[in-house]
Structures are given as structure tokens and as C-alpha cells.
PDB file of C-alpha atoms in Angstrom:
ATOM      1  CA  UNK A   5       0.000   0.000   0.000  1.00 76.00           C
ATOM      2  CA  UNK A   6       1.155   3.394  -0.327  1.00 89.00           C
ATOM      3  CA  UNK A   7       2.301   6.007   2.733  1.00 92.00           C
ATOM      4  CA  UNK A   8      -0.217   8.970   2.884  1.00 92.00           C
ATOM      5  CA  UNK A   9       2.192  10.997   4.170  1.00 95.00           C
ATOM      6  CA  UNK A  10       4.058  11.836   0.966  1.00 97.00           C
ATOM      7  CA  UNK A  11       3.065  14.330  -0.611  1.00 98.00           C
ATOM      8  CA  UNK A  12       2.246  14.194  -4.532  1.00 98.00           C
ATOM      9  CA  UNK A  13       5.582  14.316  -6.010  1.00 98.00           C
ATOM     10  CA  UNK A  14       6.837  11.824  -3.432  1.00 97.00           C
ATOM     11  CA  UNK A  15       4.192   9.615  -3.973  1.00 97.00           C
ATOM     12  CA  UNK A  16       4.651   9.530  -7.814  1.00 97.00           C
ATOM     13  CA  UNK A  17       8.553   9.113  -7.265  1.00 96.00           C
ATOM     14  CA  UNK A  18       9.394  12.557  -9.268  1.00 97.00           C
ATOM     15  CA  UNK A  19      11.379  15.200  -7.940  1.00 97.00           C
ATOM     16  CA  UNK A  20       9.539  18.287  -6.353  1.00 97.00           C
ATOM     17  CA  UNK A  21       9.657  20.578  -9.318  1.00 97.00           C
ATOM     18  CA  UNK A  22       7.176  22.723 -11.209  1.00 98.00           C
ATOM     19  CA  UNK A  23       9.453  21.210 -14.323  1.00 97.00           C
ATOM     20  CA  UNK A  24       8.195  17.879 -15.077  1.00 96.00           C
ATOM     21  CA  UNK A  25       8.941  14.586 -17.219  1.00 96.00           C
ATOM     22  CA  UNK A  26       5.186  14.455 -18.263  1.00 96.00           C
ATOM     23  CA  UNK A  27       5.775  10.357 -19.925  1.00 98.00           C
ATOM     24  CA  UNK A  28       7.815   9.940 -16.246  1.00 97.00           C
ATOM     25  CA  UNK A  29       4.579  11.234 -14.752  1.00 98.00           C
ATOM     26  CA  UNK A  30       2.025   9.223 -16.675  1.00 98.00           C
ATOM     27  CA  UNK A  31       4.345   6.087 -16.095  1.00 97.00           C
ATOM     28  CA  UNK A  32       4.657   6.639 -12.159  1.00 97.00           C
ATOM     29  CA  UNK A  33       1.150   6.863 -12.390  1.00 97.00           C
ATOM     30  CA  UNK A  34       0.135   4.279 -14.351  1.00 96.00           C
ATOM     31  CA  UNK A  35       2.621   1.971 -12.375  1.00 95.00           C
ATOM     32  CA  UNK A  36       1.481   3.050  -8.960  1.00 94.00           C
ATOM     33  CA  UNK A  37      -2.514   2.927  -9.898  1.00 93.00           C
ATOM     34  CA  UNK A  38      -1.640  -0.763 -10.920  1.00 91.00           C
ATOM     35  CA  UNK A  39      -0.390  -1.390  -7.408  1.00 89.00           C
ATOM     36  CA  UNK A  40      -3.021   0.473  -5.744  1.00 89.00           C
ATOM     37  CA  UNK A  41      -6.466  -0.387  -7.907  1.00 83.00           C
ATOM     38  CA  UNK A  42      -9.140  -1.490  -6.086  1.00 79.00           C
ATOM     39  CA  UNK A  43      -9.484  -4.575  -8.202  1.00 79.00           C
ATOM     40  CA  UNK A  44      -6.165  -6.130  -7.246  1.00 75.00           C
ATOM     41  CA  UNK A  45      -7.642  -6.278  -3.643  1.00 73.00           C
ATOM     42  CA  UNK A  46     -10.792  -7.561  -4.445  1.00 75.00           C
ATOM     43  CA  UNK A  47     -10.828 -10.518  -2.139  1.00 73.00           C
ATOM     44  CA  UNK A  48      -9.218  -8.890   0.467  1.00 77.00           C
ATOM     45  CA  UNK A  49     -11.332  -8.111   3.972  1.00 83.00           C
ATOM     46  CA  UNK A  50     -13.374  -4.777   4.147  1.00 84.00           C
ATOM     47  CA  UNK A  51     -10.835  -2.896   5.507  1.00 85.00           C
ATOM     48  CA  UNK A  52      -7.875  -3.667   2.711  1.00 82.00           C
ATOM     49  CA  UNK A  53     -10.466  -2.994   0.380  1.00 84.00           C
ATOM     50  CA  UNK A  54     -11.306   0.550   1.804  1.00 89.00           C
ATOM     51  CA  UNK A  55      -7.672   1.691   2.149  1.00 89.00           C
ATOM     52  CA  UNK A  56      -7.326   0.420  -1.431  1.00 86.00           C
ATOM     53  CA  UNK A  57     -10.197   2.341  -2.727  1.00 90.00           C
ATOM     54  CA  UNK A  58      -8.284   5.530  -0.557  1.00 93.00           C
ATOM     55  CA  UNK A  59      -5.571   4.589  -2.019  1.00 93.00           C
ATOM     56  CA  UNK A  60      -6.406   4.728  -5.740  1.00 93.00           C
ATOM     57  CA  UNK A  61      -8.260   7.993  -4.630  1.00 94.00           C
ATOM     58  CA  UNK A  62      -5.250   9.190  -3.595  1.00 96.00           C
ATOM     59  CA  UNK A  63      -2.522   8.691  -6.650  1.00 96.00           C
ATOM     60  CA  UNK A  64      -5.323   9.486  -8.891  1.00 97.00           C
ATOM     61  CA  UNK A  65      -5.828  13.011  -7.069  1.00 98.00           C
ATOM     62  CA  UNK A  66      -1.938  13.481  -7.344  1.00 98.00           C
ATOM     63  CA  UNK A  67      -1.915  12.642 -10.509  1.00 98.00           C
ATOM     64  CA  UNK A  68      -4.495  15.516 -11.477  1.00 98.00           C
ATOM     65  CA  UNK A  69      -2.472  17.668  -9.788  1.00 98.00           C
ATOM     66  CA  UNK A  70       0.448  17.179 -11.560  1.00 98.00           C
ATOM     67  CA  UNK A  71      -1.075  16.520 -14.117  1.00 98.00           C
ATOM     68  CA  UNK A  72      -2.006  20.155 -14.744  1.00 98.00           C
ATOM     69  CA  UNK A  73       0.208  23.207 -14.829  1.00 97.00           C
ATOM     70  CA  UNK A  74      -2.017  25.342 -12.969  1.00 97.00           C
ATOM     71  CA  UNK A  75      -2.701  22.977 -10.402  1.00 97.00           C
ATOM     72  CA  UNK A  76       0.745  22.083 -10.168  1.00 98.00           C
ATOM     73  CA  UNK A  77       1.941  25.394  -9.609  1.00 97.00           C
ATOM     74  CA  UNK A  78      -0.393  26.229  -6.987  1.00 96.00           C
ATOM     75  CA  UNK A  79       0.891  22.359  -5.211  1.00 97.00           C
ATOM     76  CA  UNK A  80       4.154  23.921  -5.322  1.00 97.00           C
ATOM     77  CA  UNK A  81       3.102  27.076  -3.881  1.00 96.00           C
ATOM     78  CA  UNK A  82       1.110  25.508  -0.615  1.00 95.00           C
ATOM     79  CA  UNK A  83       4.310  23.113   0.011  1.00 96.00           C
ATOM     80  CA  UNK A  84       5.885  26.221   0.477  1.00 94.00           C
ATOM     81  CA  UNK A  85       3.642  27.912   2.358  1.00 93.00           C
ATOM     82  CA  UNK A  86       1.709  30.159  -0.198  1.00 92.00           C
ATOM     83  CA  UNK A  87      -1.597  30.588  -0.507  1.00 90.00           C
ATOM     84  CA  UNK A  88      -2.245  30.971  -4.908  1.00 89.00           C
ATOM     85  CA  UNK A  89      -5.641  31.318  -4.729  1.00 86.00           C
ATOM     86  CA  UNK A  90      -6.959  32.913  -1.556  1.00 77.00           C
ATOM     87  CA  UNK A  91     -10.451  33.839  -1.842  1.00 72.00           C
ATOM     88  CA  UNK A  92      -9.938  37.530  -0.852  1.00 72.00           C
ATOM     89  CA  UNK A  93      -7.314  38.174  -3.268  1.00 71.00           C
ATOM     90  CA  UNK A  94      -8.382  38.231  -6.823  1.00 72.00           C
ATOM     91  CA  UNK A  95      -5.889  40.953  -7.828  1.00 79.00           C
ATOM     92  CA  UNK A  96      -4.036  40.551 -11.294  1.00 87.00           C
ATOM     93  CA  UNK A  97      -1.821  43.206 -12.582  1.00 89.00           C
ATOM     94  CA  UNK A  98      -3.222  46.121 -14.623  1.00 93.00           C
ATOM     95  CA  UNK A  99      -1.224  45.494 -17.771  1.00 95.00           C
ATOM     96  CA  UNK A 100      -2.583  41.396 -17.457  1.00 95.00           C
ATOM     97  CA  UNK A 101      -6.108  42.576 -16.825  1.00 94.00           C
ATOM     98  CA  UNK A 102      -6.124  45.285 -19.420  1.00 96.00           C
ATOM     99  CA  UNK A 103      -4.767  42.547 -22.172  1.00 95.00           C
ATOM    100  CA  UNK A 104      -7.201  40.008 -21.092  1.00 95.00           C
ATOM    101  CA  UNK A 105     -10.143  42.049 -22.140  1.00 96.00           C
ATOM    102  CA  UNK A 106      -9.052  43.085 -25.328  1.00 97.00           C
ATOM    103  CA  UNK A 107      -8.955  39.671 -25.939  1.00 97.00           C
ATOM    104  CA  UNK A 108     -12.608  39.339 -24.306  1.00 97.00           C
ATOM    105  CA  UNK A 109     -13.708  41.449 -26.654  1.00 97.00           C
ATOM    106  CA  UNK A 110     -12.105  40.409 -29.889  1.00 97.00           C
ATOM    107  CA  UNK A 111     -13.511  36.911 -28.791  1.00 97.00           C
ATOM    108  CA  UNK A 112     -17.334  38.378 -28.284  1.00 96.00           C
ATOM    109  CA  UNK A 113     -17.338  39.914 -31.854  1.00 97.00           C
ATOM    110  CA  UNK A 114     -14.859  36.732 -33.539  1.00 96.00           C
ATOM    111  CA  UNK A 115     -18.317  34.608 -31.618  1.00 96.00           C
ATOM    112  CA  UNK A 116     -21.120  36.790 -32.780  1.00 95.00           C
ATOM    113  CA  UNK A 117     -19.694  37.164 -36.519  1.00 95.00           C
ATOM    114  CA  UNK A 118     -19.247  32.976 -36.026  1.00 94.00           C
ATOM    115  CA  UNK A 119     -15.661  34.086 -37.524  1.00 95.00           C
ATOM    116  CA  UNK A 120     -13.463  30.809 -36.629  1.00 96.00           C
ATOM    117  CA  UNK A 121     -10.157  31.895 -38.095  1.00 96.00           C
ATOM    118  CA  UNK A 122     -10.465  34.988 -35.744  1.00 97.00           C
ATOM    119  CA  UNK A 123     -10.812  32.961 -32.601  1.00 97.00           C
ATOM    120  CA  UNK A 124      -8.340  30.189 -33.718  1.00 97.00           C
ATOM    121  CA  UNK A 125      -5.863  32.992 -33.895  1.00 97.00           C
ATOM    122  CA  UNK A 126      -7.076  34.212 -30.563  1.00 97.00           C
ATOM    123  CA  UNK A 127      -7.043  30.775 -28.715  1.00 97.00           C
ATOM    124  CA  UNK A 128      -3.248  30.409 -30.223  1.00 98.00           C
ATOM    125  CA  UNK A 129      -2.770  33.751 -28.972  1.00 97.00           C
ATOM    126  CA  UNK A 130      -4.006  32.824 -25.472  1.00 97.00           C
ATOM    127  CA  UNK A 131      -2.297  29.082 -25.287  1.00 97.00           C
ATOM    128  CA  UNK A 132       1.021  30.855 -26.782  1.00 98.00           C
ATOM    129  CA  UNK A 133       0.717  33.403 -23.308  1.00 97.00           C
ATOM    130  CA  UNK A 134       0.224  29.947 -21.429  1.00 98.00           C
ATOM    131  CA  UNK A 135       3.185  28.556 -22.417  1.00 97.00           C
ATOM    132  CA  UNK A 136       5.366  31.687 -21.231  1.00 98.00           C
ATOM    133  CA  UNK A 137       3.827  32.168 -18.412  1.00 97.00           C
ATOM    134  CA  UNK A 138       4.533  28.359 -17.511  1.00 98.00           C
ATOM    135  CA  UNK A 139       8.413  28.418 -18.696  1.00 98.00           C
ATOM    136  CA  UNK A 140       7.972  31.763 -15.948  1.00 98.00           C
ATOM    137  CA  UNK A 141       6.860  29.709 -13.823  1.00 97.00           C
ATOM    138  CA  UNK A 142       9.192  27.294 -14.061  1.00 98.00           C
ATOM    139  CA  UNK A 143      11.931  29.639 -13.492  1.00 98.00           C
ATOM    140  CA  UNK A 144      10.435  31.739 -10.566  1.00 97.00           C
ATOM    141  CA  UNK A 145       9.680  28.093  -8.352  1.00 97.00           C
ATOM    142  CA  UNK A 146      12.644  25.836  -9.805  1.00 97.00           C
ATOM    143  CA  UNK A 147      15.438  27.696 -10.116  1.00 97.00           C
ATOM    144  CA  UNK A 148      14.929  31.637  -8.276  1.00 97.00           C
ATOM    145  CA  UNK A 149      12.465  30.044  -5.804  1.00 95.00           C
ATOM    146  CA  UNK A 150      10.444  33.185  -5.676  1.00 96.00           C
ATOM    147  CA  UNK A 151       7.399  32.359  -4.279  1.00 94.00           C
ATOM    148  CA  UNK A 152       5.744  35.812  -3.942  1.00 89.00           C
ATOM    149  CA  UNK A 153       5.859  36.441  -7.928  1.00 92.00           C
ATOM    150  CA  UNK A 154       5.050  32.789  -8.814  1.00 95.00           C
ATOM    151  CA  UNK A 155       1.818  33.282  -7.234  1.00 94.00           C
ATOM    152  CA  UNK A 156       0.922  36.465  -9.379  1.00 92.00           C
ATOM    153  CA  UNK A 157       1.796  33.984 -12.498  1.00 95.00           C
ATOM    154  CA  UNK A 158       0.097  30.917 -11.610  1.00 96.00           C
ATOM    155  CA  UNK A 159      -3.015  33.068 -11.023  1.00 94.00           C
ATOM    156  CA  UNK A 160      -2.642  34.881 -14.646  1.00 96.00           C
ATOM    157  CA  UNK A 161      -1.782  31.001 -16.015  1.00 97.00           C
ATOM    158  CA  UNK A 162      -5.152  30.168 -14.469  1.00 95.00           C
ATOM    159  CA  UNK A 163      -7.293  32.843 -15.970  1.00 95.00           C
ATOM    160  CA  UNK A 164      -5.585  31.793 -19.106  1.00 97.00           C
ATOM    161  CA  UNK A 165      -6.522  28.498 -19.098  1.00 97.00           C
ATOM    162  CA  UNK A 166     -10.088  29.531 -18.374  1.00 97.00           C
ATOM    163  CA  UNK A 167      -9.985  32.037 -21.431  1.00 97.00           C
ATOM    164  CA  UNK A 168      -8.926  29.097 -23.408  1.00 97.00           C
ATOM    165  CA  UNK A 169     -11.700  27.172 -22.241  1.00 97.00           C
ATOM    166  CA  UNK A 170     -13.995  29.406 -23.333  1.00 97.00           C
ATOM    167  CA  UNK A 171     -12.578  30.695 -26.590  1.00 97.00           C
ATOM    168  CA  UNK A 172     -12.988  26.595 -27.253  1.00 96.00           C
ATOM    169  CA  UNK A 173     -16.533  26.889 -26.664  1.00 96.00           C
ATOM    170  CA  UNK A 174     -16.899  29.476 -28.924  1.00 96.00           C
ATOM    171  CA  UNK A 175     -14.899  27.844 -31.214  1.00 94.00           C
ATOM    172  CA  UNK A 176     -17.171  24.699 -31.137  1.00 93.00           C
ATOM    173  CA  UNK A 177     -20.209  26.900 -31.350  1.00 91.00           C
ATOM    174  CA  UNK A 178     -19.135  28.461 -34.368  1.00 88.00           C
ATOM    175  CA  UNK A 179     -18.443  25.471 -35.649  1.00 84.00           C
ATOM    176  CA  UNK A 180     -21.774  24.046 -35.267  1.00 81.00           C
TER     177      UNK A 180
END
């Protein structure tokens, strides 16, 4: 069984790093979820089969979280003490903010005008702000281990993965 006192990089076997091996990740995962599944311990008594069930509950919730950049970043964050996403704080700087809803609105008339070419170059636009914001990121908790001005990123890489989200929808509604 596995010790639920590791936390999610531990338990995976991958070094705690907002850089990650994503095939090492899906392997460690795939390997430890093999271990852990709740139908290897199928004939076991109640009790093995509820810590098995926690179990698989477990690496699959790591996984997610490593799984994802945003999620990932904010993992990194708490471990260190840092609240990403405190409920009072919503603050994103001006120049971020001011950007994003350009973009808002470029999206609302690309949607309305059902212009697809428009909002593929916006979604590349958005995903291509992603990226730089994670290689930040990478940077700022890896390497400069600058907690306070990760969390501004990873909460800009978060509303950016939202945008995407919904510049997809659009996308798909255009589409249809």
C-alpha cells in the first residue's frame, strides 16, 4: 500500500519541481494505480479494500495535480507555504487585466460574426501566453524560488486556461 504521508511528487517518485517529465509522470502513475487499484484487492477483507479504494483515490488526485500546470503550480506554492488562490485576493496586474479584455472582446465579436479563423488565432494567442507564463513559472519556483511572484503567475496562467476554455466553446459553437 502506499504512505499517505508523501506528498504528490513523493508519492509519484518525481522530484519536487514545477518542471516535469510528463511520460515519467504518466508512467509513475500508471505503475502506482496498478499497485493500488481497487481490483487487485478484491478478495481482500473490508478494511484492505477501503484503504485500497483511498488509495487509488489518492494517486489518482496526485496525478491531477500534476497533471495540470495550474494545479501544479499552486501544489508547489502551498508546500511552500503560499496561498495561490486565496479567496480575498483576486488581484491581477493592470497590464494582465487590461490585455485580457481586449482579448474578451475580440472573442465576443470573432463569436457573434461565427468568424473561426479569428478565434483560432485568438485561442493560439491565449495558449502561446500559457506557455510563457509556464516556462515563468518554471523559473520563478525551480530555479529563483520566488514564491511571492510565482503566485501572481500561476493566477494569470489560471485565468488563461479559463480564457482558453472558453474561446474553445466558442470555437465549437461556431463550428456548429
Amino acid at each position: 500500500m502506499i504512505d499517505f504521508t508523501l506528498n504528490h511528487f513523493e508519492l509519484l517518485g518525481l522530484p519536487v519541481r514545477y518542471a516535469i517529465d510528463a511520460k515519467a509522470l504518466d508512467a509513475a502513475y500508471r505503475e502506482l494505480q496498478r499497485s493500488v487499484h481497487p481490483d487487485r484487492h478484491a478478495a481482500s477483507d473490508d478494511a484492505s479494500r477501503r484503504l485500497a479504494l483511498q488509495a487509488a483515490a489518492r494517486v489518482n488526485e496526485a496525478y491531477r495535480t500534476l497533471a495540470d500546470p495550474v494545479g501544479r503550480a499552486g501544489y508547489l506554492l502551498s508546500l511552500s507555504g503560499v496561498e495561490a488562490f486565496g479567496e480575498t485576493d483576486t488581484a491581477l496586474a493592470f497590464d494582465f487585466l487590461e490585455r485580457q479584455l481586449d482579448r474578451r472582446e475580440r472573442a465576443s465579436l470573432a463569436a457573434d460574426a461565427h468568424d473561426e479563423s479569428a478565434l483560432e488565432v485568438l485561442l493560439d494567442e491565449v495558449r502561446g501566453e500559457a506557455v510563457a507564463t509556464e516556462s515563468m513559472l518554471a523559473k520563478l519556483l525551480d530555479t529563483d524560488r520566488r514564491f511571492a511572484e510565482a503566485r501572481g503567475r500561476v493566477r494569470e496562467l489560471r485565468f488563461l486556461s479559463k480564457f482558453a476554455e472558453d474561446v474553445d466553446a466558442m470555437l465549437a459553437e461556431a463550428a456548429a
